Coordinates of C-alpha atoms and ligand atoms in Angstrom, one line a residue:
M272 CA -70.9 -24.2 53.3
V273 CA -73.4 -26.6 51.9
V274 CA -75.8 -28.1 54.6
G275 CA -74.4 -31.5 55.6
E276 CA -70.8 -30.8 54.5
M277 CA -68.5 -31.6 57.4
P278 CA -65.6 -29.2 57.9
E279 CA -62.2 -30.5 58.8
G280 CA -61.1 -29.5 62.3
V281 CA -57.8 -27.7 62.5
D282 CA -56.1 -26.8 65.7
L283 CA -53.9 -23.9 64.5
L284 CA -54.1 -22.7 60.9
V285 CA -51.3 -20.5 59.4
V286 CA -52.0 -18.8 56.1
G287 CA -48.9 -17.9 54.1
G288 CA -45.5 -19.7 53.9
G289 CA -43.3 -16.6 54.1
P290 CA -40.9 -15.5 56.9
G291 CA -44.0 -14.6 59.0
G292 CA -46.0 -17.7 58.3
Y293 CA -43.4 -20.5 58.4
V294 CA -41.8 -19.1 61.6
A295 CA -45.3 -18.9 63.2
A296 CA -46.0 -22.5 62.2
I297 CA -42.7 -23.8 63.7
A298 CA -43.2 -21.7 66.9
A299 CA -46.8 -23.0 67.3
A300 CA -45.7 -26.6 66.7
Q301 CA -43.0 -26.1 69.4
L302 CA -45.8 -25.0 71.7
G303 CA -47.6 -28.3 71.1
R304 CA -50.1 -27.1 68.6
N305 CA -51.2 -29.2 65.6
V306 CA -50.5 -26.9 62.7
V307 CA -51.7 -26.8 59.2
L308 CA -50.0 -24.2 56.9
V309 CA -51.8 -23.2 53.7
D310 CA -50.0 -21.3 50.9
A311 CA -51.3 -20.6 47.4
D312 CA -48.1 -22.3 46.1
G313 CA -48.0 -25.1 48.6
E314 CA -44.5 -26.3 49.5
D315 CA -43.1 -24.3 46.5
G316 CA -44.3 -21.2 48.4
L317 CA -42.2 -21.8 51.5
G318 CA -39.9 -19.0 52.3
G319 CA -42.3 -16.6 50.6
I320 CA -41.5 -13.6 48.5
C321 CA -38.3 -13.1 50.6
V322 CA -36.7 -16.4 49.7
R323 CA -38.1 -16.7 46.2
V324 CA -38.2 -13.3 44.6
G325 CA -37.2 -10.8 47.2
C326 CA -34.5 -10.5 49.9
I327 CA -32.5 -13.5 48.9
P328 CA -32.4 -13.2 45.1
S329 CA -31.8 -9.4 45.3
K330 CA -28.9 -9.9 47.7
A331 CA -27.4 -12.5 45.4
L332 CA -27.6 -10.0 42.5
I333 CA -26.2 -7.2 44.6
E334 CA -23.3 -9.5 45.6
L335 CA -22.6 -10.3 42.0
A336 CA -22.7 -6.6 41.1
S337 CA -20.4 -5.7 43.9
H338 CA -17.8 -8.3 42.8
V339 CA -17.9 -7.1 39.2
H340 CA -17.6 -3.5 40.2
S341 CA -14.9 -4.0 42.8
Q342 CA -12.7 -5.6 40.1
S343 CA -12.1 -2.3 38.4
A344 CA -11.4 -0.5 41.7
W345 CA -9.0 -3.2 42.8
H346 CA -7.2 -3.1 39.5
G347 CA -5.8 0.2 40.6
R348 CA -4.7 -1.3 43.8
G349 CA -2.8 -4.2 42.3
G350 CA -5.7 -6.6 41.5
P351 CA -6.0 -8.3 38.1
A352 CA -7.3 -6.3 35.1
G353 CA -10.8 -6.6 33.6
A354 CA -13.9 -8.1 35.1
G355 CA -14.9 -10.0 31.9
T356 CA -18.5 -10.4 30.8
V357 CA -21.3 -10.9 33.2
D358 CA -23.2 -14.2 32.4
L359 CA -26.7 -13.7 33.8
V360 CA -27.8 -17.1 32.6
K361 CA -25.2 -18.7 34.8
F362 CA -26.0 -16.4 37.6
Q363 CA -29.7 -17.4 37.4
D364 CA -28.8 -21.1 37.5
W365 CA -26.7 -20.5 40.7
K366 CA -29.4 -18.3 42.2
R367 CA -32.1 -20.9 41.6
D368 CA -29.8 -23.4 43.5
V369 CA -29.5 -20.9 46.4
V370 CA -33.3 -20.3 46.4
G371 CA -34.1 -24.0 46.0
G372 CA -31.8 -24.9 48.8
L373 CA -33.4 -22.4 51.2
N374 CA -36.9 -23.4 50.2
G375 CA -36.0 -27.1 50.7
G376 CA -34.5 -26.1 54.1
V377 CA -37.8 -24.6 55.2
R378 CA -39.7 -27.7 53.9
G379 CA -37.5 -29.9 56.0
L380 CA -37.9 -27.7 59.1
L381 CA -41.7 -27.8 58.8
K382 CA -41.7 -31.5 58.2
R383 CA -39.7 -32.2 61.3
A384 CA -41.9 -29.9 63.3
G385 CA -44.9 -32.0 62.1
V386 CA -46.6 -29.1 60.2
D387 CA -49.0 -30.2 57.5
V388 CA -48.3 -27.9 54.4
R389 CA -51.1 -27.6 51.9
R390 CA -51.6 -25.8 48.6
G391 CA -54.7 -23.6 48.0
W392 CA -56.3 -20.2 48.2
F393 CA -57.6 -19.4 51.7
R394 CA -60.7 -17.4 52.6
F395 CA -62.6 -16.9 55.8
T396 CA -66.2 -18.0 55.3
R397 CA -67.9 -17.7 58.6
P398 CA -67.5 -15.7 61.8
D399 CA -67.3 -19.0 63.9
Q400 CA -63.8 -19.9 62.6
G401 CA -64.9 -21.3 59.2
A402 CA -62.6 -21.1 56.2
L403 CA -62.4 -22.5 52.7
V404 CA -59.3 -23.6 50.8
T405 CA -59.6 -23.9 47.1
D406 CA -57.2 -25.3 44.6
P407 CA -57.9 -25.8 40.9
D408 CA -56.7 -29.4 41.0
R409 CA -58.7 -30.5 44.0
P410 CA -62.2 -30.3 45.5
P411 CA -62.5 -27.3 48.0
T412 CA -61.8 -28.0 51.6
H413 CA -63.9 -26.6 54.4
L414 CA -61.9 -26.0 57.6
Q415 CA -63.0 -25.2 61.1
F416 CA -60.0 -23.7 63.0
K417 CA -59.4 -23.1 66.7
S418 CA -56.8 -20.4 66.0
C419 CA -55.5 -18.8 62.8
I420 CA -52.5 -16.7 61.9
I421 CA -52.7 -14.8 58.7
A422 CA -49.4 -13.9 57.1
T423 CA -50.3 -13.2 53.5
G424 CA -47.7 -10.5 52.8
S425 CA -47.8 -7.9 50.1
R426 CA -47.4 -7.3 46.4
P427 CA -45.8 -4.5 44.3
V428 CA -47.9 -1.4 43.8
E429 CA -48.9 -0.9 40.2
L430 CA -49.1 2.6 38.8
E431 CA -52.3 3.3 36.9
H432 CA -50.6 5.0 34.0
L433 CA -47.7 2.5 33.9
P434 CA -49.3 -1.0 34.2
F435 CA -46.9 -4.0 34.5
D436 CA -46.6 -6.0 31.3
G437 CA -43.9 -8.3 32.6
V438 CA -41.5 -7.5 29.7
R439 CA -40.8 -3.7 29.5
I440 CA -42.7 -2.4 32.5
V441 CA -41.7 -4.8 35.3
S442 CA -41.6 -5.1 39.1
S443 CA -38.6 -6.3 41.2
T444 CA -39.8 -9.9 40.6
E445 CA -39.0 -9.9 36.9
T446 CA -35.9 -7.7 37.3
L447 CA -34.4 -10.4 39.6
E448 CA -35.1 -13.0 36.9
L449 CA -33.2 -11.2 34.1
S450 CA -31.0 -13.5 32.0
E451 CA -29.7 -10.7 29.9
L452 CA -28.4 -7.3 31.1
P453 CA -30.5 -4.4 29.7
K454 CA -28.4 -1.6 28.2
S455 CA -30.6 1.1 29.7
V456 CA -33.0 1.0 32.7
A457 CA -35.3 3.6 34.3
V458 CA -36.1 2.7 37.9
V459 CA -39.3 4.4 39.1
G460 CA -39.0 5.0 42.9
G461 CA -35.9 5.8 44.9
G462 CA -36.8 3.8 48.0
Y463 CA -35.5 0.5 49.3
I464 CA -36.1 -1.6 46.2
G465 CA -35.4 1.1 43.5
L466 CA -32.1 2.0 45.1
E467 CA -30.9 -1.6 45.6
L468 CA -31.8 -2.8 42.1
G469 CA -30.8 0.4 40.4
T470 CA -27.4 0.4 42.0
A471 CA -26.8 -3.3 41.2
L472 CA -27.8 -2.9 37.6
A473 CA -25.5 0.1 37.2
K474 CA -22.6 -1.8 38.7
L475 CA -23.2 -4.6 36.2
G476 CA -23.1 -2.2 33.4
S477 CA -26.6 -0.9 32.6
A478 CA -27.2 2.9 32.1
V479 CA -29.6 3.6 35.0
T480 CA -31.8 6.5 35.7
I481 CA -33.7 6.6 39.0
V482 CA -36.9 8.6 39.0
E483 CA -38.1 9.7 42.4
A484 CA -41.3 11.6 43.1
L485 CA -40.0 13.3 46.3
D486 CA -37.0 15.6 46.7
T487 CA -34.5 13.0 47.8
L488 CA -33.6 9.3 47.6
L489 CA -34.7 7.2 50.6
P490 CA -37.2 10.0 51.6
T491 CA -38.3 8.2 54.7
M492 CA -34.8 8.7 56.2
D493 CA -32.8 11.7 57.4
A494 CA -32.2 13.9 54.3
K495 CA -28.4 13.8 54.7
I496 CA -28.5 10.0 54.0
G497 CA -30.4 10.5 50.7
T498 CA -28.0 13.3 49.7
L499 CA -24.9 11.1 50.5
I500 CA -26.4 8.1 48.6
A501 CA -27.4 10.3 45.6
E502 CA -23.8 11.6 45.4
H503 CA -22.4 8.1 45.6
V504 CA -24.7 6.5 43.0
K505 CA -23.9 9.4 40.6
E506 CA -20.3 8.3 40.9
L507 CA -21.4 4.9 39.8
G508 CA -22.9 6.5 36.7
V509 CA -26.6 6.5 37.9
E510 CA -28.6 9.5 36.9
V511 CA -31.0 10.6 39.6
L512 CA -34.1 12.7 38.9
T513 CA -35.8 13.9 42.0
N514 CA -39.2 15.7 42.2
A515 CA -40.0 13.8 39.1
K516 CA -43.2 11.9 38.3
V517 CA -43.8 9.4 35.5
T518 CA -46.7 10.4 33.3
G519 CA -46.6 7.5 30.8
D520 CA -44.7 5.3 28.5
T521 CA -44.6 5.2 24.7
G522 CA -43.2 1.7 24.4
T523 CA -39.7 3.0 23.8
H524 CA -39.6 6.1 25.9
L525 CA -40.6 6.7 29.6
Q526 CA -42.3 10.0 29.9
V527 CA -41.3 11.9 33.1
D528 CA -42.5 15.2 34.4
G529 CA -39.3 16.4 36.1
S530 CA -38.3 19.5 38.1
N531 CA -37.0 21.1 34.8
G532 CA -40.1 20.2 32.8
P533 CA -41.1 17.1 30.8
V534 CA -38.4 14.6 29.6
E535 CA -38.5 11.4 27.7
L536 CA -36.1 8.6 28.8
D537 CA -35.1 6.3 26.0
V538 CA -34.8 3.0 28.0
E539 CA -35.0 -0.7 27.3
L540 CA -36.5 -1.6 30.7
V541 CA -38.7 0.2 33.2
V542 CA -38.6 -1.1 36.8
V543 CA -41.4 0.2 39.0
A544 CA -40.6 0.1 42.7
V545 CA -43.0 2.6 44.3
G546 CA -44.1 0.5 47.4
R547 CA -46.0 -2.6 48.2
V548 CA -49.6 -3.2 48.9
P549 CA -50.8 -5.7 51.7
N550 CA -52.6 -8.8 50.5
T551 CA -55.8 -8.3 52.5
D552 CA -58.3 -7.7 49.7
D553 CA -59.2 -11.4 48.9
L554 CA -59.2 -13.1 52.3
G555 CA -63.0 -13.0 53.0
L556 CA -62.4 -10.7 56.0
E557 CA -66.0 -9.5 55.8
A558 CA -67.0 -12.9 57.2
L559 CA -65.1 -11.9 60.3
D560 CA -66.7 -8.5 60.2
V561 CA -63.2 -7.0 59.9
A562 CA -62.0 -4.4 57.4
P563 CA -58.5 -3.3 56.7
G564 CA -57.5 0.4 57.1
P565 CA -57.1 2.7 54.2
D566 CA -53.5 1.5 53.8
G567 CA -54.8 -2.1 53.4
R568 CA -53.3 -3.2 56.7
L569 CA -55.2 -4.8 59.5
R570 CA -55.3 -3.0 62.8
V571 CA -53.8 -5.0 65.6
G572 CA -52.4 -4.2 69.1
T573 CA -49.4 -5.6 70.8
D574 CA -51.1 -9.0 71.0
L575 CA -51.4 -9.0 67.2
L576 CA -55.0 -10.2 67.4
V577 CA -57.6 -9.2 64.8
T578 CA -60.3 -11.2 66.6
P579 CA -59.8 -13.4 69.8
R580 CA -58.9 -16.4 67.5
V581 CA -57.2 -14.7 64.6
A582 CA -53.9 -12.9 64.5
A583 CA -52.3 -10.9 61.7
I584 CA -48.6 -10.6 61.2
G585 CA -46.0 -9.3 58.7
D586 CA -46.8 -6.8 55.8
I587 CA -50.6 -7.0 56.5
A588 CA -50.1 -5.7 60.0
P589 CA -48.9 -2.2 61.0
G590 CA -45.1 -1.4 61.0
P591 CA -42.3 -1.7 58.5
S592 CA -42.6 -4.3 55.7
L593 CA -39.6 -6.3 56.8
A594 CA -39.0 -10.1 56.9
H595 CA -37.4 -10.1 60.3
K596 CA -40.3 -8.1 61.8
A597 CA -42.8 -10.7 60.3
S598 CA -40.8 -13.5 61.8
A599 CA -40.6 -11.9 65.3
E600 CA -44.4 -11.3 65.1
G601 CA -44.8 -15.0 64.1
H602 CA -43.3 -16.1 67.5
V603 CA -45.6 -13.7 69.4
A604 CA -48.8 -14.6 67.5
A605 CA -48.2 -18.4 68.0
A606 CA -47.7 -17.8 71.8
V607 CA -50.6 -15.4 72.2
L608 CA -53.0 -17.8 70.4
S609 CA -51.7 -20.6 72.6
G610 CA -52.6 -18.9 75.8
H611 CA -49.3 -17.2 76.7
S612 CA -49.2 -13.6 77.7
E613 CA -46.6 -12.3 75.1
L614 CA -46.6 -8.9 73.4
F615 CA -45.0 -7.6 70.3
D616 CA -43.3 -4.5 71.7
P617 CA -39.7 -4.4 70.4
A618 CA -37.4 -1.5 71.4
T619 CA -36.2 -1.5 67.8
I620 CA -36.6 -3.3 64.5
A621 CA -33.4 -2.7 62.5
A622 CA -33.8 -1.7 58.9
V623 CA -31.2 -2.1 56.2
V624 CA -31.0 -0.8 52.6
F625 CA -28.4 -2.8 50.6
S626 CA -27.4 0.2 48.6
D627 CA -23.8 1.4 48.0
P628 CA -22.9 2.4 50.6
E629 CA -25.2 0.3 52.7
V630 CA -27.6 2.1 55.1
A631 CA -28.8 0.7 58.4
Q632 CA -30.9 2.2 61.2
A633 CA -32.1 1.0 64.5
G634 CA -34.0 2.7 67.3
L635 CA -34.9 6.3 67.5
T636 CA -33.8 9.1 65.2
A637 CA -32.8 12.4 67.0
V638 CA -36.2 13.9 66.1
G639 CA -38.0 10.8 67.2
A640 CA -36.1 10.8 70.5
E641 CA -37.0 14.4 71.1
E642 CA -40.7 13.7 70.3
A643 CA -40.5 10.8 72.8
G644 CA -39.5 13.3 75.5
H645 CA -35.7 12.5 75.7
P646 CA -33.1 15.2 75.9
A647 CA -31.5 13.7 72.8
A648 CA -27.9 14.3 71.5
R649 CA -26.0 12.8 68.6
A650 CA -22.4 11.6 68.3
T651 CA -20.9 10.9 64.9
F652 CA -17.8 9.0 63.8
P653 CA -16.8 9.0 60.1
I654 CA -16.0 5.8 58.2
S655 CA -13.0 7.6 56.7
A656 CA -11.4 7.4 60.2
S657 CA -11.7 3.6 60.3
G658 CA -8.4 1.8 59.5
R659 CA -10.3 -1.3 58.5
A660 CA -12.5 0.6 56.1
R661 CA -9.4 2.1 54.5
T662 CA -8.0 -1.4 53.9
M663 CA -11.1 -2.1 52.0
G664 CA -10.7 1.0 49.9
E665 CA -13.7 2.5 51.6
S666 CA -14.1 6.0 53.1
T667 CA -17.7 7.0 52.5
G668 CA -20.2 7.0 55.4
F669 CA -20.6 7.4 59.1
V670 CA -22.0 6.0 62.3
E671 CA -24.3 8.2 64.3
Y672 CA -25.5 7.4 67.7
V673 CA -28.5 9.1 69.3
Y674 CA -28.5 9.0 73.1
D675 CA -30.2 10.5 76.1
Q676 CA -28.0 13.3 77.3
S677 CA -29.2 13.1 80.9
T678 CA -28.7 9.3 81.3
G679 CA -26.2 8.4 78.6
V680 CA -28.6 5.6 77.5
V681 CA -28.3 4.6 73.8
L682 CA -31.6 5.3 71.9
G683 CA -30.8 4.9 68.3
A684 CA -28.1 4.5 65.7
T685 CA -27.6 4.9 61.9
V686 CA -24.7 3.3 60.1
V687 CA -23.9 4.3 56.5
G688 CA -20.9 2.5 55.0
P689 CA -19.5 -0.9 54.2
H690 CA -21.1 -3.8 56.1
A691 CA -23.6 -1.4 57.7
S692 CA -26.1 -4.3 57.4
E693 CA -24.0 -6.4 59.8
L694 CA -22.7 -3.5 62.0
I695 CA -26.2 -2.4 62.9
A696 CA -26.7 -5.6 65.0
E697 CA -24.4 -4.3 67.8
A698 CA -26.4 -1.1 68.0
A699 CA -29.7 -2.9 67.9
L700 CA -28.6 -5.1 70.8
A701 CA -27.3 -2.0 72.7
I702 CA -30.7 -0.3 72.2
E703 CA -32.7 -3.5 73.1
M704 CA -30.6 -3.8 76.4
A705 CA -30.8 -0.1 77.1
A706 CA -27.1 0.0 77.1
H707 CA -25.2 3.0 78.3
L708 CA -22.5 4.8 76.2
D709 CA -20.0 3.6 78.8
D710 CA -20.9 0.0 77.9
L711 CA -20.0 0.6 74.3
A712 CA -16.9 2.6 75.1
G713 CA -15.8 0.1 77.7
T714 CA -16.2 -3.0 75.5
I715 CA -12.8 -3.8 73.9
H716 CA -13.5 -4.2 70.2
A717 CA -11.1 -6.2 68.1
H718 CA -8.7 -4.3 65.9
P719 CA -8.7 -3.7 62.9
T720 CA -12.5 -4.2 62.5
M721 CA -15.4 -2.1 61.2
A722 CA -17.1 -2.8 64.6
E723 CA -14.7 -0.4 66.3
I724 CA -16.9 2.4 64.9
H725 CA -19.4 1.7 67.8
H726 CA -16.7 2.1 70.4
E727 CA -15.3 5.3 68.6
A728 CA -18.8 6.9 68.4
A729 CA -19.4 6.2 72.1
L730 CA -16.1 7.9 72.9
V731 CA -17.1 10.9 70.8
A732 CA -20.4 11.1 72.8
L733 CA -18.5 10.9 76.1
G734 CA -16.3 13.8 75.0
R735 CA -13.1 11.8 74.6
P736 CA -12.8 11.0 70.9
L737 CA -9.8 8.9 69.9
H738 CA -9.3 8.7 66.1
I739 CA -10.9 12.1 65.2
P740 CA -9.9 15.4 66.7
G741 CA -11.7 16.3 69.9
P742 CA -11.9 19.4 72.1
K743 CA -8.4 20.7 73.0
R744 CA -7.3 19.5 76.4
R745 CA -7.0 22.3 78.9
G746 CA -4.2 22.6 81.4
S747 CA -4.6 23.3 85.1
D748 CA -4.2 27.1 84.5
G749 CA -7.0 27.0 82.0
G750 CA -4.7 27.1 79.0
A751 CA -4.2 24.4 76.4
A752 CA -2.0 21.6 77.7
Ligands
NAD272 P1 -40.4 2.3 49.4 O1 -41.6 2.9 50.1 O2 -39.2 2.0 50.1 O3 -40.0 3.4 48.2 C1 -40.9 3.8 47.2 C2 -40.4 5.1 46.6 O4 -41.1 5.4 45.5 C3 -40.5 6.2 47.6 O5 -39.3 6.9 47.7 C4 -41.6 7.1 46.9 O6 -41.4 8.5 47.2 C5 -41.4 6.8 45.5 N1 -42.6 6.9 44.6 C6 -43.9 6.6 44.9 N2 -44.7 6.9 43.8 C7 -43.8 7.3 42.8 C8 -44.0 7.7 41.5 N3 -45.3 7.7 40.9 N4 -43.0 8.1 40.7 C9 -41.7 8.2 41.3 N5 -41.5 7.8 42.6 C10 -42.5 7.4 43.3 O7 -41.0 1.1 48.6 P2 -40.2 -0.1 47.8 O8 -38.8 0.3 47.5 O9 -41.1 -0.5 46.7 O10 -40.1 -1.2 48.9 C11 -41.3 -1.7 49.5 C12 -41.1 -2.2 51.0 O11 -40.3 -3.4 50.9 C13 -40.2 -1.2 51.7 O12 -41.0 -0.4 52.5 C14 -39.4 -2.1 52.6 O13 -39.9 -2.2 53.9 C15 -39.4 -3.5 51.9 N6 -38.1 -3.8 51.4 C16 -37.1 -4.0 52.3 C17 -35.8 -4.3 51.9 C18 -34.7 -4.5 52.8 O14 -35.0 -4.8 54.0 N7 -33.5 -4.3 52.4 C19 -35.6 -4.3 50.5 C20 -36.6 -4.1 49.6 C21 -37.9 -3.8 50.1

């Protein structure tokens, strides 16, 4: 700061307008703080990557793809013939309305909460709560904040030998903006984004190849999930190359070193989805004497504090890069910096992959439960035994509950199947409330619904399965009754 330049005092400063930042700003305003929110894109940035080029646009595309795809399946069940041609220009117009509506909604919420939203690039400048906001159209603003919440999110990882060019080699952002369906696509990375986009494009009619470096799709999850998903996407016409690494691109052919040697994929578009990198490299953190870890994230404890006056939330903090985790942290950070003794210590953060079938997980896996010292057991109920699933023409997937054998307390759940993204909410609530298997088994679930799978899985765990065969009942003489 130039000598004599007066900084503007700010009570609570939020950096980033995504699901972490805007929720933190509203929570802080509700706690009586005067809040300024700075985003590089100002009001246009509200909702963040999630609303503008992430969760929301991708779910819109997935929804379109599912409708197109289900037309042919339903033709065989009495539905009308032919899905017609996909009009991605029209889709993009509609999607812009959806995104614009949600962005406008966040603007309205922040306005009503009295949050002052500004455009500019934020950097810390001094250890004593000094910061600078720069914008090409305005003189720089020096700020002196009492509290600050940084929620600057993440960006796609770029592969050194496959740099993004925005046309042929693209990230999820450009893929979600397509106004013409590519005939052929290679998706590099078989994780969350690769699988969601690859499946959607295949259902819309592109010839899709997923190239995954490890030996299964969704490698962070139980191997049986990756195997099941791989089988299902193959039925949709997707080619899956595992243990395969991209080595380069000729401009027309993607070069891949696969498990059977090198191959060249003749594709129109290459979508790179190999992870995301936290936006912590241009924040002036050195002024705070703080350095991110090797993964680019800031180390925070359950109070989310980086320094006594600065909190970090969302993709720049430890834990899964999920919008709902960022929002939950936003509430805690606002409270902690406002003198309340809150902690970010959730029993579970549900995670969903909007693949086909959908995959959702909450709480501990069986391995995780054992590692945490629980005598863990699993109970599984197949989707094929759900009457409601059959009316939807669905039979792939399962629900699996992990529970403590000695207490019967629910520890974790995985749902693979139709509406898994919605179904996981009941399991997450059960885990958060430390529900017992009896609570799930004793709750009368409406019939016919997919939610009955929770009740059924609990009955399996309790040794009295209903709609799948159980142990033979034994008579009083020890023989089968
Ligand atoms: P990811 O970590 O889920 O998957 C990346 C995949 O790329 C991994 O399977 C990895 O093995 C593979 N990979 C890495 N380098 C490779 C290479 N050189 N060649 C081939 N494969 C390679 O990352 P993502 O899919 O980019 O998503 C980023 C984050 O965004 C996720 O961790 C997730 O938390 C979040 N996200 C969430 C949702 C959701 O909630 N539904 C959707 C999309 C993204």
